[in-house]
């Protein structure tokens, strides 16, 4: 099937196959847990399947799904039961790097990010992980660009207050 003769519309299965990993990574950044991210993305895929006729007609179905993931995360009322911290992918070869120190820094970053209010966390993930500009973040969240900037500023300020002071050598 083509839309306007310009591009072939993806089937739902094709969209799931092409976007699942990216959406899972986004879900992981938002929830901080592998299982919670899987639940989040699965919920979105189930809802998207029911609305597929409408979603397949939009210009960017993957961007639409990304928005659904963020909105679903923001609307979750239940507490995330798991406070697991995702670990780095296994390393294939030995490294000179201090893996323990790197992992401790990563764990601390996850804890700091998890302590932010959901909207601030979503703004920071969309800005720094998805690399979206403020106007696109505002569109995804359904807020004004000024709200995005204030949430980003508050979130970063909170993170800065909880970061350990750098040691002087």
Coordinates of N, CA and C in Angstrom, one line a residue:
X1 N 0.8 -1.2 0.0 CA 0.0 0.0 0.0 C 0.9 1.2 0.0
X2 N 0.5 2.3 -0.7 CA 1.3 3.5 -0.7 C 0.4 4.6 -0.3
X3 N 1.0 5.6 0.3 CA 0.3 6.8 0.6 C 0.7 7.9 -0.3
X4 N -0.2 8.6 -1.0 CA 0.2 9.6 -1.9 C 1.2 9.2 -3.0
X5 N 1.3 7.9 -3.2 CA 2.2 7.3 -4.1 C 3.7 7.6 -3.8
X6 N 4.0 8.3 -2.7 CA 5.4 8.6 -2.4 C 6.1 7.6 -1.5
X7 N 5.4 7.0 -0.6 CA 6.1 6.0 0.3 C 5.1 4.9 0.6
X8 N 5.7 3.7 0.8 CA 4.9 2.6 1.2 C 4.7 2.6 2.7
X9 N 3.4 2.5 3.1 CA 3.1 2.5 4.6 C 3.7 1.2 5.2
X10 N 4.3 1.3 6.3 CA 4.8 0.1 7.0 C 3.6 -0.6 7.6
X11 N 3.7 -1.9 7.6 CA 2.7 -2.7 8.4 C 3.1 -2.6 9.8
X12 N 2.1 -3.0 10.7 CA 2.3 -2.9 12.1 C 3.5 -3.8 12.5
X13 N 3.6 -5.0 12.0 CA 4.7 -5.9 12.3 C 6.1 -5.3 11.8
X14 N 6.1 -4.7 10.7 CA 7.3 -4.0 10.2 C 7.8 -2.9 11.2
X15 N 6.8 -2.1 11.6 CA 7.1 -1.0 12.5 C 7.6 -1.6 13.8
X16 N 7.0 -2.6 14.4 CA 7.4 -3.2 15.6 C 8.9 -3.7 15.5
X17 N 9.1 -4.4 14.4 CA 10.5 -4.9 14.1 C 11.5 -3.8 14.0
X18 N 11.2 -2.8 13.3 CA 12.2 -1.7 13.1 C 12.4 -0.8 14.3
X19 N 11.4 -0.7 15.2 CA 11.5 0.3 16.2 C 11.5 -0.3 17.6
X20 N 11.4 -1.6 17.8 CA 11.3 -2.2 19.1 C 12.5 -1.9 20.0
X21 N 13.7 -2.1 19.4 CA 14.9 -2.0 20.2 C 15.1 -0.5 20.7
X22 N 14.9 0.4 19.7 CA 15.0 1.9 20.1 C 14.0 2.2 21.2
X23 N 12.7 1.8 21.0 CA 11.7 2.1 22.1 C 12.1 1.4 23.4
X24 N 12.6 0.2 23.4 CA 13.0 -0.4 24.6 C 14.1 0.3 25.3
X25 N 15.1 0.9 24.5 CA 16.2 1.7 25.1 C 15.6 3.0 25.7
X26 N 14.6 3.6 25.0 CA 14.0 4.8 25.5 C 13.2 4.4 26.8
X27 N 12.5 3.3 26.8 CA 11.8 2.8 28.0 C 12.7 2.6 29.1
X28 N 13.9 2.0 28.9 CA 14.9 1.7 29.9 C 15.4 3.0 30.5
X29 N 15.7 4.0 29.7 CA 16.1 5.3 30.2 C 15.1 6.0 31.0
X30 N 13.8 5.8 30.7 CA 12.7 6.4 31.5 C 12.5 5.7 32.8
X31 N 12.4 4.3 32.7 CA 12.0 3.6 33.9 C 13.2 3.1 34.8
X32 N 14.3 3.0 34.2 CA 15.5 2.5 34.9 C 15.5 1.0 35.2
X33 N 14.6 0.3 34.6 CA 14.6 -1.2 34.8 C 14.2 -1.9 33.5
X34 N 14.9 -3.0 33.2 CA 14.7 -3.7 32.0 C 13.2 -4.2 31.9
X35 N 12.8 -4.8 33.0 CA 11.4 -5.4 33.0 C 10.4 -4.4 32.9
X36 N 10.6 -3.3 33.6 CA 9.6 -2.1 33.5 C 9.6 -1.6 32.1
X37 N 10.7 -1.4 31.5 CA 10.8 -0.9 30.1 C 10.1 -1.9 29.1
X38 N 10.3 -3.2 29.3 CA 9.6 -4.1 28.5 C 8.1 -4.0 28.7
X39 N 7.6 -3.9 29.9 CA 6.2 -3.7 30.2 C 5.6 -2.5 29.5
X40 N 6.4 -1.4 29.6 CA 6.0 -0.1 29.1 C 5.8 -0.2 27.6
X41 N 6.8 -0.7 26.9 CA 6.8 -0.8 25.4 C 5.7 -1.8 25.0
X42 N 5.5 -2.9 25.7 CA 4.5 -3.9 25.4 C 3.1 -3.3 25.5
X43 N 2.9 -2.5 26.5 CA 1.6 -1.8 26.7 C 1.4 -0.8 25.5
X44 N 2.4 -0.1 25.1 CA 2.3 0.8 24.0 C 2.0 0.1 22.7
X45 N 2.7 -1.0 22.4 CA 2.5 -1.8 21.2 C 1.0 -2.3 21.2
X46 N 0.5 -2.8 22.3 CA -0.9 -3.3 22.4 C -1.8 -2.2 22.1
X47 N -1.6 -1.0 22.6 CA -2.5 0.1 22.3 C -2.4 0.6 20.9
X48 N -1.1 0.6 20.4 CA -0.9 1.0 19.0 C -1.6 0.0 18.0
X49 N -1.5 -1.2 18.3 CA -2.2 -2.2 17.4 C -3.7 -1.9 17.3
X50 N -4.3 -1.5 18.4 CA -5.8 -1.2 18.3 C -6.0 0.0 17.5
X51 N -5.1 0.9 17.4 CA -5.2 2.2 16.7 C -4.4 2.2 15.4
X52 N -4.0 1.1 14.9 CA -3.1 1.0 13.8 C -3.6 1.8 12.5
X53 N -4.9 1.7 12.2 CA -5.4 2.4 11.0 C -5.0 3.9 11.1
X54 N -5.2 4.5 12.3 CA -4.9 5.9 12.5 C -3.4 6.2 12.5
X55 N -2.7 5.4 13.2 CA -1.2 5.6 13.4 C -0.5 5.4 12.1
X56 N -0.9 4.4 11.3 CA -0.2 4.2 10.0 C -0.4 5.3 9.0
X57 N -1.3 6.2 9.3 CA -1.6 7.3 8.4 C -0.7 8.6 8.7
X58 N -0.1 8.6 9.9 CA 0.7 9.8 10.3 C 2.0 9.8 9.5
X59 N 2.6 10.9 9.5 CA 3.9 11.1 8.7 C 5.0 10.2 9.3
X60 N 5.1 10.1 10.6 CA 6.2 9.3 11.2 C 5.6 8.4 12.3
X61 N 5.2 7.2 12.0 CA 4.6 6.3 13.0 C 5.6 6.0 14.1
X62 N 6.9 6.0 13.9 CA 7.9 5.7 15.0 C 7.9 6.8 16.0
X63 N 7.9 8.1 15.5 CA 7.8 9.2 16.4 C 6.5 9.2 17.2
X64 N 5.5 8.8 16.6 CA 4.2 8.7 17.3 C 4.3 7.6 18.4
X65 N 4.9 6.5 18.1 CA 5.1 5.5 19.1 C 6.0 6.0 20.3
X66 N 7.1 6.8 19.9 CA 7.9 7.3 20.9 C 7.1 8.2 21.9
X67 N 6.2 9.0 21.3 CA 5.4 9.9 22.1 C 4.5 9.0 23.0
X68 N 4.0 7.9 22.5 CA 3.1 7.1 23.3 C 3.9 6.5 24.4
X69 N 5.2 6.1 24.2 CA 6.0 5.5 25.3 C 6.2 6.6 26.4
X70 N 6.5 7.8 26.0 CA 6.7 8.8 27.0 C 5.4 9.1 27.8
X71 N 4.3 9.2 27.1 CA 3.1 9.5 27.7 C 2.6 8.4 28.6
X72 N 2.8 7.2 28.2 CA 2.5 6.0 29.0 C 3.3 6.0 30.3
X73 N 4.6 6.3 30.2 CA 5.5 6.4 31.3 C 5.0 7.5 32.3
X74 N 4.7 8.6 31.8 CA 4.2 9.7 32.6 C 2.9 9.4 33.3
X75 N 2.1 8.6 32.7 CA 0.7 8.3 33.2 C 0.7 7.1 34.2
X76 N 1.8 6.3 34.3 CA 1.8 5.2 35.1 C 1.5 5.6 36.6
X77 N 0.5 5.1 37.2 CA 0.1 5.4 38.5 C 0.7 4.5 39.6
X78 N 1.0 3.3 39.1 CA 1.6 2.3 40.1 C 3.1 2.6 40.3
X79 N 3.5 2.2 41.4 CA 5.0 2.3 41.7 C 5.7 1.2 40.9
X80 N 6.8 1.6 40.4 CA 7.6 0.6 39.7 C 8.2 -0.3 40.8
X81 N 7.8 -1.6 40.8 CA 8.2 -2.5 41.9 C 9.7 -2.8 41.9
X82 N 10.2 -2.9 40.7 CA 11.6 -3.2 40.6 C 12.5 -2.0 40.6
X83 N 13.5 -2.0 41.5 CA 14.5 -0.9 41.5 C 15.8 -1.5 40.9
X84 N 15.7 -2.4 40.0 CA 16.9 -2.9 39.4 C 17.7 -1.9 38.6
X85 N 19.0 -2.0 38.6 CA 19.9 -1.1 37.9 C 20.4 -1.9 36.7
X86 N 20.2 -1.4 35.5 CA 20.7 -2.1 34.3 C 22.2 -2.1 34.3
X87 N 22.8 -3.2 33.9 CA 24.2 -3.3 33.9 C 24.7 -3.1 32.4
X88 N 25.9 -2.8 32.3 CA 26.5 -2.6 30.9 C 26.5 -4.0 30.2
X89 N 26.5 -3.9 28.9 CA 26.6 -5.1 28.1 C 27.9 -5.8 28.4
X90 N 28.0 -7.1 28.3 CA 29.2 -7.8 28.6 C 30.3 -7.4 27.6
X91 N 31.5 -7.3 28.1 CA 32.7 -6.8 27.3 C 33.3 -8.1 26.8
X92 N 33.6 -8.0 25.5 CA 34.2 -9.2 24.8 C 35.6 -9.4 25.1
X93 N 36.4 -8.3 25.4 CA 37.8 -8.5 25.6 C 38.2 -7.7 26.8
X94 N 39.3 -8.0 27.5 CA 39.7 -7.3 28.7 C 40.0 -5.9 28.3
X95 N 39.9 -5.0 29.3 CA 40.1 -3.6 29.1 C 41.0 -3.1 30.3
X96 N 41.7 -2.0 30.0 CA 42.6 -1.4 31.0 C 41.7 -0.5 31.9
X97 N 40.5 -0.2 31.5 CA 39.6 0.6 32.2 C 39.2 0.0 33.5
X98 N 39.0 0.9 34.5 CA 38.5 0.4 35.8 C 37.0 0.2 35.7
X99 N 36.6 -1.0 35.4 CA 35.2 -1.3 35.2 C 34.4 -1.0 36.5
X100 N 34.9 -1.3 37.6 CA 34.2 -1.2 38.9 C 33.9 0.3 39.1
X101 N 34.8 1.2 38.8 CA 34.6 2.6 39.0 C 33.5 3.1 38.0
X102 N 33.6 2.7 36.8 CA 32.7 3.1 35.7 C 31.3 2.6 36.1
X103 N 31.2 1.4 36.6 CA 29.9 0.8 37.0 C 29.3 1.6 38.2
X104 N 30.1 2.0 39.1 CA 29.7 2.7 40.3 C 29.2 4.1 39.9
X105 N 29.8 4.7 38.9 CA 29.4 6.0 38.4 C 28.0 5.8 37.6
X106 N 27.9 4.8 36.9 CA 26.7 4.5 36.1 C 25.5 4.3 37.1
X107 N 25.8 3.5 38.2 CA 24.8 3.2 39.2 C 24.3 4.5 39.9
X108 N 25.3 5.3 40.2 CA 24.9 6.6 40.8 C 24.1 7.5 39.9
X109 N 24.4 7.5 38.6 CA 23.7 8.3 37.7 C 22.2 7.8 37.6
X110 N 22.1 6.5 37.6 CA 20.7 5.9 37.5 C 19.9 6.3 38.7
X111 N 20.5 6.2 39.9 CA 19.8 6.6 41.1 C 19.4 8.0 41.1
X112 N 20.3 8.9 40.7 CA 20.0 10.3 40.6 C 18.9 10.6 39.6
X113 N 18.9 10.0 38.5 CA 17.9 10.2 37.5 C 16.6 9.6 38.0
X114 N 16.6 8.5 38.6 CA 15.4 7.9 39.1 C 14.7 8.7 40.2
X115 N 15.5 9.6 40.9 CA 15.0 10.4 42.0 C 14.2 11.7 41.5
X116 N 14.3 12.0 40.2 CA 13.7 13.1 39.6 C 12.2 12.9 39.4
X117 N 11.4 13.9 39.5 CA 9.9 13.8 39.1 C 9.9 13.3 37.7
X118 N 8.8 12.6 37.4 CA 8.7 11.9 36.0 C 8.8 12.9 34.9
X119 N 8.2 14.1 35.0 CA 8.2 15.0 33.8 C 9.6 15.5 33.6
X120 N 10.3 15.8 34.7 CA 11.7 16.3 34.6 C 12.6 15.2 34.0
X121 N 12.4 14.0 34.4 CA 13.2 12.9 33.9 C 12.9 12.7 32.5
X122 N 11.6 12.7 32.1 CA 11.3 12.6 30.6 C 11.9 13.7 29.8
X123 N 11.9 14.9 30.3 CA 12.5 16.0 29.5 C 14.0 15.8 29.3
X124 N 14.7 15.4 30.4 CA 16.1 15.1 30.3 C 16.5 14.0 29.4
X125 N 15.7 12.9 29.5 CA 15.9 11.7 28.6 C 15.7 12.1 27.1
X126 N 14.6 12.9 26.9 CA 14.3 13.2 25.5 C 15.3 14.2 25.0
X127 N 15.8 15.1 25.8 CA 16.8 16.1 25.4 C 18.2 15.5 25.2
X128 N 18.7 14.7 26.2 CA 20.0 14.2 26.1 C 20.2 12.8 25.6
X129 N 19.2 12.0 25.7 CA 19.3 10.6 25.1 C 18.7 10.6 23.7
X130 N 17.5 11.1 23.5 CA 16.9 11.2 22.2 C 17.4 12.3 21.3
X131 N 18.1 13.3 22.0 CA 18.7 14.5 21.3 C 17.6 15.3 20.5
X132 N 16.5 15.5 21.2 CA 15.4 16.2 20.6 C 15.5 17.7 21.0
X133 N 15.1 18.6 20.2 CA 15.1 20.0 20.6 C 13.9 20.3 21.4
X134 N 13.9 21.4 22.1 CA 12.9 21.8 23.1 C 11.5 21.8 22.5
X135 N 11.3 22.3 21.2 CA 10.0 22.4 20.6 C 9.4 21.0 20.3
X136 N 10.3 20.0 20.0 CA 9.8 18.7 19.7 C 9.5 18.0 21.1
X137 N 10.3 18.2 22.1 CA 10.0 17.7 23.4 C 8.6 18.2 23.9
X138 N 8.4 19.5 23.7 CA 7.1 20.1 24.1 C 6.0 19.5 23.4
X139 N 6.2 19.1 22.1 CA 5.1 18.5 21.3 C 4.9 17.1 21.8
X140 N 5.9 16.3 22.1 CA 5.8 15.0 22.7 C 5.0 15.0 24.0
X141 N 5.4 16.0 24.9 CA 4.8 16.0 26.2 C 3.5 16.8 26.3
X142 N 3.2 17.5 25.2 CA 1.9 18.3 25.2 C 2.0 19.5 26.1
X143 N 3.2 20.1 26.2 CA 3.4 21.3 27.0 C 4.0 22.4 26.2
X144 N 4.2 23.6 26.8 CA 4.8 24.7 26.1 C 6.3 24.5 26.1
X145 N 7.1 25.0 25.1 CA 8.5 25.0 25.2 C 9.1 25.6 26.4
X146 N 8.5 26.6 27.0 CA 9.0 27.2 28.2 C 8.9 26.2 29.4
X147 N 7.9 25.4 29.4 CA 7.7 24.4 30.4 C 8.9 23.3 30.3
X148 N 9.2 23.0 29.1 CA 10.3 22.0 28.8 C 11.6 22.6 29.4
X149 N 11.9 23.9 29.1 CA 13.1 24.5 29.5 C 13.1 24.6 31.1
X150 N 12.0 24.9 31.7 CA 12.0 25.0 33.2 C 12.2 23.7 33.8
X151 N 11.5 22.6 33.2 CA 11.7 21.3 33.8 C 13.2 20.8 33.6
X152 N 13.8 21.1 32.5 CA 15.2 20.8 32.3 C 16.1 21.5 33.3
X153 N 15.8 22.8 33.5 CA 16.6 23.5 34.4 C 16.5 23.0 35.8
X154 N 15.3 22.7 36.2 CA 15.0 22.2 37.6 C 15.7 20.8 37.7
X155 N 15.5 20.0 36.7 CA 16.1 18.6 36.8 C 17.6 18.6 36.9
X156 N 18.2 19.5 36.0 CA 19.7 19.6 36.1 C 20.1 20.2 37.4
X157 N 19.4 21.2 37.9 CA 19.8 21.8 39.2 C 19.7 20.7 40.3
X158 N 18.7 19.9 40.3 CA 18.6 18.8 41.3 C 19.7 17.8 41.1
X159 N 20.0 17.5 39.9 CA 21.2 16.5 39.7 C 22.5 17.1 40.2
X160 N 22.7 18.4 39.9 CA 23.9 19.1 40.3 C 24.1 19.1 41.9
X161 N 23.0 19.3 42.6 CA 23.0 19.4 44.0 C 23.4 18.0 44.6
X162 N 23.1 16.9 43.9 CA 23.3 15.6 44.4 C 24.6 15.0 43.9
X163 N 25.3 15.6 43.0 CA 26.6 15.1 42.5 C 27.6 15.4 43.6
X164 N 28.5 14.4 43.8 CA 29.6 14.6 44.7 C 30.6 15.7 44.2
X165 N 31.1 16.5 45.1 CA 32.1 17.5 44.7 C 33.3 16.8 44.2
X166 N 33.9 17.4 43.1 CA 35.1 16.8 42.6 C 36.2 17.0 43.6
X167 N 37.0 15.9 43.7 CA 38.1 16.0 44.7 C 39.3 16.8 44.0
X168 N 39.9 17.7 44.9 CA 41.0 18.4 44.4 C 42.3 17.6 44.6
X169 N 43.1 17.7 43.6 CA 44.4 16.9 43.7 C 45.5 17.8 44.0

